[in-house]
Coordinates of C-alpha atoms in Angstrom, one line a residue:
M30 CA 147.5 -158.3 -38.6
P31 CA 146.1 -157.7 -35.1
P32 CA 148.1 -155.7 -32.7
P33 CA 149.7 -157.4 -29.7
A34 CA 147.3 -158.0 -26.8
H35 CA 148.9 -155.2 -24.7
A36 CA 148.5 -152.6 -27.5
L37 CA 145.2 -151.2 -26.2
D38 CA 145.2 -147.6 -27.1
E39 CA 142.7 -146.7 -29.8
S40 CA 144.9 -144.2 -31.5
H41 CA 147.9 -146.6 -31.3
A42 CA 145.8 -149.3 -33.0
L43 CA 144.8 -146.9 -35.7
H44 CA 148.4 -145.8 -36.1
E45 CA 149.4 -149.5 -36.5
A46 CA 146.7 -150.0 -39.1
Y47 CA 147.4 -146.9 -41.3
A48 CA 150.9 -145.5 -40.6
E49 CA 153.2 -148.5 -40.2
G50 CA 156.1 -148.0 -42.4
E51 CA 154.9 -144.6 -43.6
A52 CA 156.5 -142.3 -41.1
P53 CA 158.9 -139.7 -42.6
V54 CA 161.8 -141.5 -40.9
A55 CA 161.4 -144.5 -43.2
A56 CA 162.5 -142.4 -46.2
L57 CA 165.6 -140.9 -44.4
P58 CA 169.1 -142.3 -44.4
D59 CA 170.2 -144.0 -41.2
T60 CA 173.0 -141.6 -40.3
S61 CA 175.1 -141.8 -37.1
W62 CA 173.6 -138.6 -35.6
R63 CA 170.1 -139.9 -36.1
R64 CA 171.1 -143.1 -34.4
G65 CA 172.5 -141.0 -31.6
L66 CA 169.3 -139.1 -31.2
F67 CA 167.4 -142.4 -31.2
V68 CA 169.7 -143.7 -28.4
V69 CA 169.1 -140.6 -26.3
E70 CA 165.3 -140.7 -26.9
T71 CA 165.2 -144.4 -26.0
G72 CA 167.3 -143.9 -22.9
I73 CA 165.0 -141.1 -21.6
C74 CA 161.9 -143.1 -22.3
R75 CA 163.3 -146.3 -20.8
L76 CA 163.9 -144.5 -17.5
V77 CA 160.3 -143.0 -17.7
E78 CA 158.9 -146.5 -18.4
Y79 CA 160.4 -147.9 -15.2
L80 CA 159.2 -144.9 -13.1
A81 CA 155.7 -145.2 -14.6
A82 CA 155.5 -148.9 -13.9
A83 CA 156.6 -148.3 -10.3
L84 CA 153.9 -145.7 -9.9
V85 CA 151.2 -148.0 -11.2
L86 CA 152.3 -150.6 -8.7
A87 CA 152.4 -148.0 -5.9
E88 CA 148.9 -146.7 -6.8
I89 CA 147.5 -150.3 -6.6
T90 CA 149.3 -150.9 -3.3
V91 CA 148.3 -147.6 -1.6
L92 CA 144.6 -147.8 -2.6
F93 CA 144.2 -151.6 -1.8
V94 CA 145.9 -151.2 1.6
G95 CA 143.6 -148.2 2.3
V96 CA 140.6 -150.4 1.6
V97 CA 141.8 -153.3 3.8
K98 CA 142.7 -150.9 6.7
R99 CA 139.4 -149.1 6.5
Y100 CA 137.0 -152.0 5.9
A101 CA 138.7 -155.0 7.4
L102 CA 140.7 -153.5 10.2
H103 CA 138.5 -150.5 10.9
S104 CA 141.7 -148.3 11.1
P105 CA 141.6 -146.0 8.1
I106 CA 144.8 -144.4 6.8
V107 CA 144.0 -140.7 6.6
W108 CA 146.8 -139.9 4.2
S109 CA 146.2 -142.7 1.6
D110 CA 144.0 -140.7 -0.8
E111 CA 146.3 -137.7 -0.7
L112 CA 149.4 -139.9 -1.4
A113 CA 147.5 -141.7 -4.2
S114 CA 146.6 -138.3 -5.7
L115 CA 150.2 -137.1 -5.5
L116 CA 151.5 -140.3 -7.2
F117 CA 148.7 -140.2 -9.7
I118 CA 149.6 -136.8 -11.3
W119 CA 153.2 -138.0 -11.7
L120 CA 151.9 -141.2 -13.3
A121 CA 149.7 -139.2 -15.7
M122 CA 152.5 -136.9 -16.8
F123 CA 155.0 -139.8 -17.2
G124 CA 152.3 -141.7 -19.1
A125 CA 151.8 -138.7 -21.4
V126 CA 155.6 -138.7 -22.1
L127 CA 155.4 -142.4 -23.1
A128 CA 152.3 -141.7 -25.3
V129 CA 154.3 -139.0 -27.2
Q130 CA 157.2 -141.5 -27.7
R131 CA 154.8 -144.2 -28.9
D132 CA 152.6 -142.0 -31.0
S133 CA 149.7 -143.0 -28.8
H134 CA 148.1 -139.7 -28.2
M135 CA 144.6 -139.8 -29.6
R136 CA 144.4 -138.1 -33.0
M137 CA 142.1 -138.1 -36.0
T138 CA 144.0 -139.5 -39.0
A139 CA 141.1 -140.2 -41.4
L140 CA 142.0 -137.3 -43.6
V141 CA 145.7 -137.7 -43.2
S142 CA 145.5 -141.2 -44.5
M143 CA 143.8 -140.0 -47.6
A144 CA 146.5 -137.4 -48.5
S145 CA 149.3 -137.9 -51.0
P146 CA 152.6 -139.2 -49.6
R147 CA 154.2 -135.7 -49.7
V148 CA 151.3 -134.0 -47.9
K149 CA 151.0 -136.8 -45.4
A150 CA 154.7 -136.5 -44.5
V151 CA 154.2 -132.7 -43.9
L152 CA 151.2 -133.4 -41.7
E153 CA 153.0 -136.1 -39.7
T154 CA 155.8 -133.5 -39.1
M155 CA 153.1 -131.0 -38.1
A156 CA 151.8 -133.6 -35.6
L157 CA 155.1 -133.4 -33.8
A158 CA 155.9 -129.7 -34.3
A159 CA 152.6 -128.3 -33.1
P160 CA 152.7 -130.1 -29.7
L161 CA 156.2 -128.8 -29.3
V162 CA 155.0 -125.2 -29.7
F163 CA 152.3 -125.7 -27.1
L164 CA 154.7 -127.4 -24.7
M165 CA 157.3 -124.7 -25.0
A166 CA 154.6 -122.0 -24.5
V167 CA 153.4 -123.5 -21.2
L168 CA 156.7 -124.8 -19.8
H169 CA 157.7 -121.5 -18.0
P170 CA 154.1 -120.9 -16.7
A171 CA 154.1 -124.5 -15.4
I172 CA 157.3 -123.8 -13.5
E173 CA 155.7 -120.6 -12.0
Y174 CA 152.6 -122.6 -11.1
A175 CA 154.7 -125.2 -9.3
E176 CA 156.6 -122.5 -7.4
D177 CA 153.4 -120.8 -6.3
E178 CA 152.1 -124.1 -4.9
M179 CA 155.0 -124.0 -2.4
F180 CA 152.8 -121.9 -0.2
V181 CA 150.0 -124.5 -0.2
T182 CA 150.3 -127.4 2.2
M183 CA 148.8 -130.9 1.7
P184 CA 146.9 -131.3 5.0
A185 CA 147.3 -135.0 5.6
L186 CA 150.9 -135.5 4.4
D187 CA 152.0 -132.0 5.7
V188 CA 154.2 -131.3 2.6
P189 CA 154.1 -128.4 0.2
N190 CA 151.8 -129.0 -2.8
T191 CA 154.8 -128.3 -5.0
W192 CA 155.6 -132.0 -4.6
K193 CA 152.5 -132.7 -6.6
A194 CA 152.5 -129.7 -8.9
A195 CA 156.1 -130.2 -10.0
A196 CA 154.9 -133.2 -12.0
L197 CA 153.5 -130.7 -14.6
P198 CA 156.7 -128.8 -15.5
V199 CA 158.8 -132.1 -15.4
G200 CA 156.3 -133.9 -17.6
I201 CA 156.0 -131.0 -20.0
A202 CA 159.8 -130.6 -20.3
L203 CA 160.2 -134.4 -20.9
M204 CA 157.4 -134.3 -23.6
A205 CA 159.1 -131.3 -25.2
V206 CA 162.5 -133.1 -25.3
V207 CA 160.9 -136.3 -26.8
C208 CA 159.0 -134.3 -29.4
L209 CA 162.1 -132.4 -30.4
L210 CA 164.2 -135.6 -30.6
K211 CA 161.5 -137.4 -32.7
L212 CA 161.2 -134.3 -34.9
L213 CA 164.9 -134.0 -35.6
R214 CA 165.3 -137.7 -36.1
A215 CA 162.2 -138.3 -38.2
A216 CA 161.5 -135.2 -40.3
N217 CA 162.9 -134.4 -43.7
P218 CA 164.7 -131.0 -43.5
K219 CA 162.5 -129.5 -46.2
Q220 CA 159.3 -130.7 -44.5
M221 CA 160.6 -129.4 -41.2
A222 CA 161.4 -126.0 -42.7
V223 CA 157.9 -125.7 -44.3
V224 CA 156.2 -126.7 -41.0
C225 CA 158.3 -124.4 -38.8
L226 CA 157.8 -121.5 -41.2
C227 CA 154.0 -122.0 -41.1
L228 CA 154.0 -122.2 -37.3
V229 CA 156.3 -119.1 -36.9
A230 CA 154.1 -117.2 -39.3
A231 CA 151.0 -118.2 -37.5
V232 CA 152.4 -117.1 -34.1
G233 CA 153.7 -113.8 -35.6
F234 CA 150.4 -113.1 -37.2
G235 CA 148.7 -113.7 -33.8
F236 CA 150.8 -111.2 -32.0
A237 CA 150.5 -108.6 -34.9
A238 CA 146.7 -109.1 -35.0
S239 CA 146.2 -109.1 -31.2
P240 CA 144.8 -105.5 -30.9
W241 CA 142.3 -106.2 -33.7
L242 CA 141.4 -109.7 -32.3
K243 CA 140.7 -108.2 -28.8
M244 CA 138.0 -106.0 -30.4
L245 CA 136.1 -109.0 -31.8
G246 CA 135.0 -110.2 -28.3
N247 CA 133.4 -113.6 -28.3
Y248 CA 133.8 -114.1 -32.1
N249 CA 137.3 -115.1 -31.0
L250 CA 135.7 -118.3 -29.7
L251 CA 134.8 -119.2 -33.2
I252 CA 138.3 -118.4 -34.5
F253 CA 140.3 -120.2 -31.9
L254 CA 138.2 -122.7 -30.0
V255 CA 136.2 -123.9 -33.1
G256 CA 138.2 -123.0 -36.2
L257 CA 141.7 -123.5 -35.0
V258 CA 140.7 -126.7 -33.1
A259 CA 139.0 -128.1 -36.1
A260 CA 142.0 -127.3 -38.4
L261 CA 144.5 -128.9 -36.0
V262 CA 142.4 -132.0 -35.4
F263 CA 141.7 -132.6 -39.1
A264 CA 145.4 -132.1 -39.8
G265 CA 146.2 -135.0 -37.5
V266 CA 147.6 -133.0 -34.5
P267 CA 146.9 -135.0 -31.3
I268 CA 143.6 -133.9 -29.8
A269 CA 145.0 -132.9 -26.4
F270 CA 147.6 -130.6 -28.0
S271 CA 145.0 -129.2 -30.4
F272 CA 142.9 -128.2 -27.4
G273 CA 146.0 -126.8 -25.6
L274 CA 147.3 -124.8 -28.5
A275 CA 143.8 -123.3 -29.3
T276 CA 143.3 -122.3 -25.6
A277 CA 146.8 -120.9 -25.3
G278 CA 146.4 -118.9 -28.5
Y279 CA 143.0 -117.6 -27.4
L280 CA 144.3 -116.4 -24.0
T281 CA 147.6 -115.0 -25.4
F282 CA 146.3 -113.1 -28.3
T283 CA 142.8 -112.0 -27.1
T284 CA 143.1 -111.6 -23.3
T285 CA 145.5 -110.6 -20.6
T286 CA 145.1 -113.9 -18.7
P287 CA 148.5 -115.5 -17.9
L288 CA 149.1 -119.0 -19.2
A289 CA 149.8 -120.2 -15.6
V290 CA 146.0 -120.2 -15.2
V291 CA 145.7 -122.8 -18.0
V292 CA 148.3 -125.0 -16.3
G293 CA 146.3 -124.7 -13.0
R294 CA 143.1 -125.7 -14.8
M295 CA 145.0 -128.7 -16.4
D296 CA 146.2 -129.7 -12.9
E297 CA 142.6 -129.4 -11.6
G298 CA 141.2 -131.5 -14.4
M299 CA 143.7 -134.3 -14.1
S300 CA 143.7 -134.4 -10.3
H301 CA 140.1 -135.3 -9.7
L302 CA 140.0 -138.2 -7.2
I303 CA 137.7 -140.4 -9.2
L304 CA 140.1 -140.4 -12.2
L305 CA 142.6 -142.4 -10.0
S306 CA 140.7 -145.4 -11.2
V307 CA 141.4 -144.8 -14.9
P308 CA 144.9 -146.5 -15.0
L309 CA 143.8 -149.2 -12.6
F310 CA 140.8 -150.2 -14.7
V311 CA 143.0 -150.1 -17.8
F312 CA 145.4 -152.5 -16.0
L313 CA 142.5 -154.7 -15.0
G314 CA 141.5 -155.0 -18.6
L315 CA 145.0 -156.2 -19.5
L316 CA 144.9 -158.7 -16.6
I317 CA 141.7 -160.5 -17.7
E318 CA 143.4 -161.3 -21.0
L319 CA 146.6 -162.4 -19.3
T320 CA 144.9 -164.7 -16.9
G321 CA 142.6 -166.4 -19.4
M322 CA 139.4 -165.1 -17.8
A323 CA 138.2 -163.5 -21.1
R324 CA 138.8 -166.7 -23.0
A325 CA 136.9 -168.8 -20.5
L326 CA 134.0 -166.4 -20.6
V327 CA 133.8 -166.3 -24.4
G328 CA 134.2 -170.1 -24.5
F329 CA 131.2 -170.6 -22.2
L330 CA 129.0 -168.3 -24.3
A331 CA 130.1 -170.0 -27.5
S332 CA 129.2 -173.4 -26.1
L333 CA 125.8 -172.1 -25.1
L334 CA 124.8 -170.3 -28.4
G335 CA 127.3 -171.5 -31.0
H336 CA 124.8 -174.0 -32.6
V337 CA 122.1 -171.5 -33.5
R338 CA 121.9 -169.3 -36.6
G339 CA 124.1 -166.3 -36.1
G340 CA 125.1 -167.9 -32.7
L341 CA 128.6 -166.6 -32.6
S342 CA 127.4 -163.1 -33.4
Y343 CA 125.2 -163.3 -30.3
V344 CA 128.2 -164.6 -28.4
L345 CA 130.2 -161.5 -29.6
I346 CA 127.4 -159.2 -28.4
G347 CA 127.1 -161.0 -25.1
A348 CA 130.9 -161.3 -24.6
M349 CA 131.4 -157.5 -25.2
Y350 CA 128.6 -156.8 -22.7
L351 CA 130.1 -159.0 -20.0
V352 CA 133.8 -158.1 -20.6
S353 CA 132.9 -154.4 -20.6
G354 CA 131.9 -155.0 -17.0
I355 CA 135.4 -156.0 -16.2
S356 CA 137.6 -153.6 -18.2
G357 CA 137.1 -149.9 -18.6
S358 CA 138.6 -149.6 -22.1
K359 CA 136.7 -150.4 -25.3
A360 CA 139.9 -151.3 -27.1
A361 CA 140.8 -153.7 -24.2
D362 CA 137.4 -155.3 -24.5
M363 CA 137.7 -155.8 -28.3
A364 CA 141.3 -157.1 -28.0
A365 CA 140.1 -159.7 -25.4
V366 CA 137.2 -161.0 -27.4
T367 CA 138.4 -160.9 -31.0
P368 CA 141.1 -163.5 -31.0
V369 CA 138.8 -166.1 -29.5
L370 CA 135.8 -165.6 -31.7
F371 CA 136.9 -164.3 -35.1
P372 CA 138.7 -167.4 -36.4
E373 CA 135.8 -169.7 -35.6
M374 CA 133.3 -167.2 -37.1
V375 CA 135.4 -167.0 -40.4
K376 CA 135.6 -170.8 -40.5
R377 CA 131.7 -170.9 -40.4
G378 CA 131.6 -168.6 -43.4
A379 CA 131.1 -165.2 -41.8
K380 CA 132.4 -162.3 -43.9
K381 CA 135.3 -160.4 -42.2
G382 CA 133.7 -157.1 -43.0
D383 CA 130.5 -158.0 -41.2
L384 CA 132.4 -159.3 -38.2
V385 CA 134.4 -156.1 -37.8
A386 CA 131.2 -154.0 -38.3
L387 CA 129.5 -155.9 -35.5
L388 CA 132.5 -155.5 -33.3
A389 CA 132.5 -151.8 -33.8
A390 CA 128.7 -151.7 -33.2
T391 CA 129.1 -153.6 -29.9
G392 CA 131.8 -151.1 -28.9
A393 CA 129.3 -148.3 -29.2
Q394 CA 126.5 -150.4 -27.6
T395 CA 128.6 -151.1 -24.4
E396 CA 129.8 -147.6 -23.6
T397 CA 127.5 -147.2 -20.6
I398 CA 128.5 -150.5 -18.9
P399 CA 130.4 -149.9 -15.7
P400 CA 133.3 -149.4 -15.1
S401 CA 133.3 -147.4 -18.4
L402 CA 136.0 -144.8 -18.4
V403 CA 133.5 -142.4 -19.9
L404 CA 131.1 -143.0 -16.9
L405 CA 134.0 -142.2 -14.5
T406 CA 134.8 -139.1 -16.5
I407 CA 131.2 -137.8 -16.5
G408 CA 131.1 -138.4 -12.7
S409 CA 134.3 -136.4 -12.2
V410 CA 133.4 -133.4 -14.4
T411 CA 129.6 -133.1 -13.7
G412 CA 129.3 -134.3 -10.1
V413 CA 126.8 -137.0 -11.0
S414 CA 126.9 -140.0 -8.5
I415 CA 129.3 -142.7 -9.8
A416 CA 127.1 -145.4 -8.0
A417 CA 124.0 -144.0 -9.8
L418 CA 125.8 -144.0 -13.2
F419 CA 127.0 -147.6 -12.6
T420 CA 123.5 -148.7 -11.8
G421 CA 121.8 -146.8 -14.6
G422 CA 124.3 -147.9 -17.3
L423 CA 123.4 -151.6 -17.5
L424 CA 119.8 -151.6 -19.0
P425 CA 120.4 -149.0 -21.8
A426 CA 123.3 -151.1 -23.1
L427 CA 121.1 -154.2 -22.9
V428 CA 118.4 -152.5 -25.0
L429 CA 120.9 -151.6 -27.7
G430 CA 122.3 -155.2 -27.5
L431 CA 118.8 -156.7 -28.0
A432 CA 118.4 -154.4 -31.0
L433 CA 121.7 -155.7 -32.5
C434 CA 120.5 -159.3 -31.9
L435 CA 117.3 -158.7 -33.9
L436 CA 119.4 -157.5 -36.8
V437 CA 121.8 -160.4 -36.5
R438 CA 118.8 -162.8 -36.5
Y439 CA 117.5 -161.3 -39.7
R440 CA 120.9 -161.2 -41.4
Y441 CA 121.8 -164.8 -40.5
R442 CA 118.3 -166.3 -41.0
N443 CA 119.5 -168.6 -43.9
D444 CA 122.7 -169.8 -42.3
D445 CA 123.8 -173.4 -43.1
L446 CA 124.4 -175.1 -39.8
S447 CA 124.8 -178.6 -41.2
N448 CA 128.5 -178.8 -40.2
V449 CA 128.1 -177.2 -36.8
K450 CA 128.1 -179.7 -33.9
R451 CA 125.8 -179.0 -31.0
V452 CA 127.6 -179.0 -27.7
S453 CA 126.3 -181.4 -25.1
A454 CA 124.7 -180.2 -21.9
R455 CA 127.6 -181.7 -19.9
E456 CA 130.1 -179.7 -21.9
I457 CA 128.0 -176.6 -21.5
G458 CA 127.9 -177.2 -17.7
W459 CA 131.7 -177.8 -17.5
S460 CA 132.5 -174.6 -19.5
A461 CA 130.1 -172.7 -17.2
I462 CA 132.0 -174.0 -14.1
I463 CA 135.3 -173.0 -15.8
A464 CA 134.0 -169.5 -16.6
L465 CA 132.3 -168.9 -13.2
P466 CA 135.3 -167.0 -11.7
A467 CA 135.3 -164.7 -14.7
I468 CA 131.5 -164.3 -14.7
A469 CA 131.7 -163.4 -11.0
L470 CA 134.2 -160.5 -11.5
P471 CA 131.7 -157.8 -12.7
F472 CA 129.5 -158.7 -9.8
V473 CA 132.4 -158.5 -7.3
I474 CA 133.3 -155.0 -8.7
R475 CA 129.7 -153.7 -8.6
G476 CA 128.9 -155.3 -5.2
A477 CA 132.0 -153.8 -3.6
V478 CA 130.8 -150.3 -4.6
M479 CA 127.1 -150.8 -3.8
E480 CA 127.9 -152.4 -0.3
G481 CA 130.3 -149.6 0.6
I482 CA 133.3 -151.8 0.8
A483 CA 135.3 -149.6 -1.6
T484 CA 134.7 -146.4 -3.4
A485 CA 134.5 -146.3 -7.2
T486 CA 138.1 -145.2 -7.1
E487 CA 139.3 -148.0 -5.0
V488 CA 137.2 -150.9 -6.3
S489 CA 139.5 -151.4 -9.3
T490 CA 142.2 -152.6 -6.9
I491 CA 139.8 -155.3 -5.6
G492 CA 139.3 -156.4 -9.2
I493 CA 143.0 -156.5 -9.8
I494 CA 143.8 -158.6 -6.7
Y495 CA 140.8 -160.9 -7.5
S496 CA 142.1 -161.4 -11.1
V497 CA 145.7 -162.1 -9.9
V498 CA 144.4 -164.7 -7.4
V499 CA 142.1 -166.3 -10.0
G500 CA 144.9 -166.4 -12.6
L501 CA 147.4 -168.0 -10.2
L502 CA 145.2 -170.5 -8.4
V503 CA 142.2 -171.2 -10.7
Y504 CA 143.3 -170.8 -14.4
R505 CA 147.0 -171.2 -13.6
Q506 CA 147.8 -168.8 -16.4
F507 CA 150.0 -165.9 -15.4
D508 CA 153.0 -164.8 -17.4
W509 CA 155.1 -162.7 -15.0
S510 CA 157.3 -161.4 -17.8
R511 CA 154.4 -159.4 -19.2
I512 CA 153.5 -157.5 -16.0
V513 CA 156.0 -154.6 -16.4
P514 CA 155.2 -154.1 -20.1
M515 CA 151.5 -154.1 -19.1
M516 CA 152.1 -151.5 -16.5
V517 CA 154.0 -149.4 -19.0
S518 CA 151.1 -149.7 -21.5
T519 CA 148.7 -148.8 -18.8
A520 CA 150.7 -145.6 -18.0
A521 CA 150.9 -144.6 -21.7
L522 CA 147.2 -145.1 -22.4
S523 CA 146.2 -143.4 -19.1
G524 CA 148.6 -140.5 -19.8
A525 CA 147.0 -140.0 -23.2
I526 CA 143.5 -140.0 -21.7
L527 CA 144.3 -137.8 -18.8
L528 CA 146.2 -135.2 -20.8
I529 CA 143.1 -134.8 -23.0
I530 CA 141.0 -134.3 -19.8
G531 CA 143.5 -131.7 -18.5
A532 CA 143.6 -129.8 -21.9
A533 CA 139.8 -130.0 -22.3
T534 CA 139.4 -128.7 -18.7
G535 CA 141.5 -125.7 -19.6
M536 CA 139.5 -125.1 -22.8
A537 CA 136.2 -125.5 -20.9
W538 CA 137.4 -122.9 -18.4
A539 CA 138.1 -120.4 -21.2
L540 CA 134.7 -121.0 -22.6
T541 CA 133.1 -120.5 -19.2
Q542 CA 135.0 -117.3 -18.5
S543 CA 134.0 -115.9 -21.9
G544 CA 130.3 -116.1 -21.0
F545 CA 129.8 -118.8 -23.6
S546 CA 128.1 -121.2 -21.1
Q547 CA 125.5 -118.6 -20.2
S548 CA 124.8 -117.9 -23.9
L549 CA 124.6 -121.6 -24.6
A550 CA 122.2 -122.1 -21.7
H551 CA 120.0 -119.3 -23.0
V552 CA 119.9 -120.7 -26.5
M553 CA 119.3 -124.3 -25.6
S554 CA 116.6 -123.5 -23.0
G555 CA 114.9 -121.4 -25.6
L556 CA 114.6 -124.1 -28.2
P557 CA 111.0 -124.8 -29.3
G558 CA 109.7 -128.1 -28.0
G559 CA 111.4 -127.9 -24.7
A560 CA 113.1 -131.0 -23.2
A561 CA 112.4 -133.2 -26.2
T562 CA 114.1 -130.8 -28.7
F563 CA 117.0 -130.4 -26.3
M564 CA 117.4 -134.1 -26.1
V565 CA 117.4 -134.5 -29.9
V566 CA 119.9 -131.7 -30.4
S567 CA 122.1 -133.2 -27.7
I568 CA 122.0 -136.6 -29.4
L569 CA 123.0 -135.1 -32.8
A570 CA 125.7 -132.9 -31.2
F571 CA 127.3 -135.8 -29.3
I572 CA 127.3 -138.1 -32.3
I573 CA 129.3 -135.4 -34.2
L574 CA 131.5 -134.7 -31.2
G575 CA 132.2 -138.4 -30.7
S576 CA 133.1 -138.8 -34.3
V577 CA 135.5 -135.8 -34.4
L578 CA 136.8 -135.4 -30.9
E579 CA 136.2 -138.9 -29.4
G580 CA 134.3 -139.5 -26.2
I581 CA 136.3 -138.3 -23.2
P582 CA 137.3 -134.9 -24.6
S583 CA 133.8 -134.1 -25.8
I584 CA 132.4 -135.1 -22.4
V585 CA 134.9 -133.0 -20.5
L586 CA 134.4 -130.0 -22.8
F587 CA 130.6 -130.0 -23.0
G588 CA 129.4 -132.0 -20.0
P589 CA 129.8 -129.2 -17.5
L590 CA 127.9 -126.9 -19.9
L591 CA 125.0 -129.1 -20.9
F592 CA 124.2 -131.0 -17.7
P593 CA 123.0 -128.0 -15.8
I594 CA 120.7 -127.1 -18.7
A595 CA 119.3 -130.7 -18.7
R596 CA 118.6 -130.4 -14.9
Q597 CA 116.9 -127.1 -15.5
M598 CA 114.6 -128.7 -18.1
G599 CA 113.7 -131.5 -15.8
I600 CA 115.7 -134.2 -17.4
H601 CA 117.2 -136.7 -14.9
E602 CA 121.0 -136.3 -14.9
V603 CA 121.6 -140.1 -15.1
H604 CA 119.1 -140.4 -18.0
Y605 CA 120.8 -137.6 -19.8
A606 CA 124.2 -139.1 -19.1
M607 CA 123.2 -142.5 -20.7
V608 CA 121.8 -140.8 -23.8
V609 CA 124.8 -138.6 -24.5
I610 CA 127.3 -141.4 -23.8
L611 CA 125.5 -143.7 -26.2
A612 CA 125.2 -140.9 -28.8
M613 CA 128.9 -140.2 -28.4
G614 CA 129.7 -144.0 -28.7
I615 CA 127.8 -144.2 -32.0
G616 CA 129.8 -141.3 -33.4
L617 CA 133.1 -142.8 -32.1
F618 CA 132.5 -146.1 -33.9
A619 CA 130.9 -144.8 -37.0
P620 CA 133.0 -144.4 -40.2
P621 CA 134.4 -142.4 -41.9
F622 CA 135.7 -140.3 -39.0
G623 CA 135.1 -142.4 -35.9
V624 CA 138.5 -143.6 -34.7
G625 CA 136.9 -146.5 -32.7
Y626 CA 135.8 -148.0 -36.1
Y627 CA 139.4 -148.0 -37.3
C628 CA 140.6 -149.4 -33.9
A629 CA 138.1 -152.3 -34.4
T630 CA 139.4 -153.0 -37.9
A631 CA 143.0 -152.9 -36.7
I632 CA 142.3 -155.4 -33.9
G633 CA 140.3 -157.6 -36.2
G634 CA 143.0 -157.5 -39.0
V635 CA 140.4 -156.4 -41.6
N636 CA 140.7 -153.7 -44.2
P637 CA 138.4 -150.8 -43.1
D638 CA 136.7 -150.7 -46.5
E639 CA 135.3 -154.2 -46.0
G640 CA 133.2 -153.1 -43.0
M641 CA 131.8 -149.8 -44.4
K642 CA 128.7 -151.3 -46.0
P643 CA 127.6 -153.8 -43.3
I644 CA 128.1 -151.3 -40.4
V645 CA 125.4 -149.0 -41.8
G646 CA 122.6 -151.4 -40.8
Y647 CA 124.1 -151.8 -37.3
M648 CA 124.4 -148.1 -36.8
L649 CA 120.8 -147.5 -37.9
V650 CA 119.6 -150.1 -35.5
L651 CA 121.6 -148.5 -32.7
L652 CA 120.1 -145.1 -33.5
V653 CA 116.6 -146.5 -33.2
A654 CA 117.4 -148.2 -29.9
L655 CA 119.0 -144.9 -28.7
A656 CA 115.7 -143.1 -29.5
V657 CA 113.9 -145.7 -27.3
V658 CA 116.3 -145.1 -24.4
A659 CA 115.9 -141.3 -24.8
A660 CA 112.1 -141.5 -25.0
V661 CA 111.8 -143.9 -22.0
P662 CA 113.6 -142.5 -18.9
W663 CA 112.8 -145.6 -16.9
I664 CA 115.4 -147.6 -18.9
S665 CA 118.1 -145.5 -17.3
I666 CA 116.7 -144.6 -13.9
G667 CA 114.2 -147.4 -13.2
F668 CA 116.6 -149.3 -10.8
L669 CA 118.0 -146.3 -9.0
P670 CA 117.2 -146.1 -5.3
V671 CA 114.3 -143.8 -4.5
P672 CA 115.7 -140.7 -2.6

C-alpha cells in the first residue's frame, strides 16, 4: 500500500514497507505506565511540531521578503540572511527531534529485515539505544559550545551567537528524551538489558584500551571510521548517529581533542547558507502534489505519448525529468508521479516489478537535475558554483534518460496496442494548456537564479509563492488543512538530512586532522593512468558509498577530499560533480542495499522481490550512459558560460 502523499522521507517509506507492525512494542502488553510514557512523548513532539511548522513559515517569509525588498524595492534588508540562518539551525534541530520520533532518520535496514524476529528486535532496540549514547556523550559539550558562543556577536542582528548555538544543546536534549521514552516504551526488558550490556562493555573496553589505541596512529581510522561505522550502519543504527558515535569514539579514545570541537563542526556543517534551501525545496515538492501541478504535467505527457509502444514508460521517464526540476527530493518526485501513472500502466498489462524497477532507475537518472538536494549539498561542502551545477546537471540526466528510453523501446517492442485509444490533437492541445503553469515552474526557478533575481537559497521561496498562486487561481486545488502537516513533514525530512550533514562534517574534520586527506590525495594522484583511472575509481567508490551510506552523507564525507584531487588532475569540477552524483544515484537505487530502491517499491506498493530481475537491465544501461558522461566532459560543461 503506497504511503500517504506527505510521507516523503526515503527511510520512512522503507520503514513503512518493512517494519510496520514489527517493532518490539507490538509484542509488549499495553500497560498504564507505557501509555503514560507515550502521552509524554506525544506531548513533547506535538509542541515541537508546532514550533517546527512556525519556523518553516518564518523561513519562507523572511527569505521571500528579502528578495522583494532587494530586487523589487531596491532596499535590501541587511539582517535577513542572518535571521534566516538563526531560524534555520533551530528548524534543523527540531526537525531532527521529529525524525527520531517518526523513525525517519535514514538507516540501512536491508540486513535487519533478513534477520530472525528475535535478532531483529534486538537490532531495533540497538537503533534507539546507540543514538542515545551519542546524544548523552555530546550534550554537555554542546552546552559548553553554546556558552562559549556568548562572546561572539552576530554583526547584523547585534545579538550573541548563543541565540543560534543554543539550538544544538536544546535539540540534542530533546532527541535524547524522545529516544529514552521510545526505548522504555518499546523495548522488551531482556532485549534492553542485552543491548545496554553490549554498549556499556564497548565503552568500558574503549577506555581500558585507550593507551594501546593511541599507539596505533592512523590505524584507528580503520577501526573507528571504517569498521565501527560499517558495523553500526549494517546493524540498522541511523546513519547520522553511526557517524557521530564513530567520530566521538575516535576522538575520545585515541586523541585528547574535546568533543565540543565535534559539536562546533556539526554546527558549521549544518549552518551553511546554501542549505537554507533544503527545507524550502522539500516543501515545494509537497506543494506541487497538493496543487495538482504534478498531475496536470503527467496528464499532458500521457496524452502525448500514451498511444505508442511503451508510451507510458516514456511518460514516466519524462515526468520524473520534469518533476525533478520542481522538487528537490527524489521520494517527493516518485510520490508525485506514481499514483497518476501506475494504475493505467498496470491496466495496459505492464508488470508491477518492471514498473517499480523503471521508477527506481529514473530516480537514479534524475539526481543531477536542479534543484537536486545533492547538488545543493555539493555546492555547500566543495565551493562549486550552484549556478554552474544547475546549468551542468540537465544534459547528463537527459543522456541517461535517452539510454533508458532505448531499453524501454526494446522491452516493449511487441506491445499490443489494439485497445489503446489515440488522443486527438485537440485533447493534446487542451492538456498542454492545462499543464502550462506546471511546465513553466522549472523555468521560473532556473530563470530567477540565472537572471540574478534570487540566489539559489532564495529561489525556492519564489517557487513556493508561484505554486500557491497557481494552486489557488488556476487549478483551484488547495487543501488548507494539509499545510501544517506538510510543514511538519518538511521539518522532519530536513532535520534528518541536515543532521547527517552535520555528523558527516564532524567525521570529515576528524579525517582531515588525522592527515588522511593528504594520504588519500597522494594515493589517488599516483594511480596509473592519471585522470581516467581516477575517474573510474571515483565512479566505483561512489556507487558503493551511495548504496551503503546514501547520497548526501557520502558527498559530505568524501566531496571535500576528492574534489581538490580532481582539480589537480585537470578534471573540471562541474564535470566531476555530475559523474560522482550519477554514480552515487546508481548505488542509491540499486538493490540489494540501495535504500532508494526500497523507497520506490514502498511508494509503488510492490514487493521488492518483483523488481529485482527487471532492474538489472536498467542499471546496466545507466552504467553505460554514465561511462559516456564521464568520457565526454562537454555533456556536463558544454553550456557553462566561458570565463
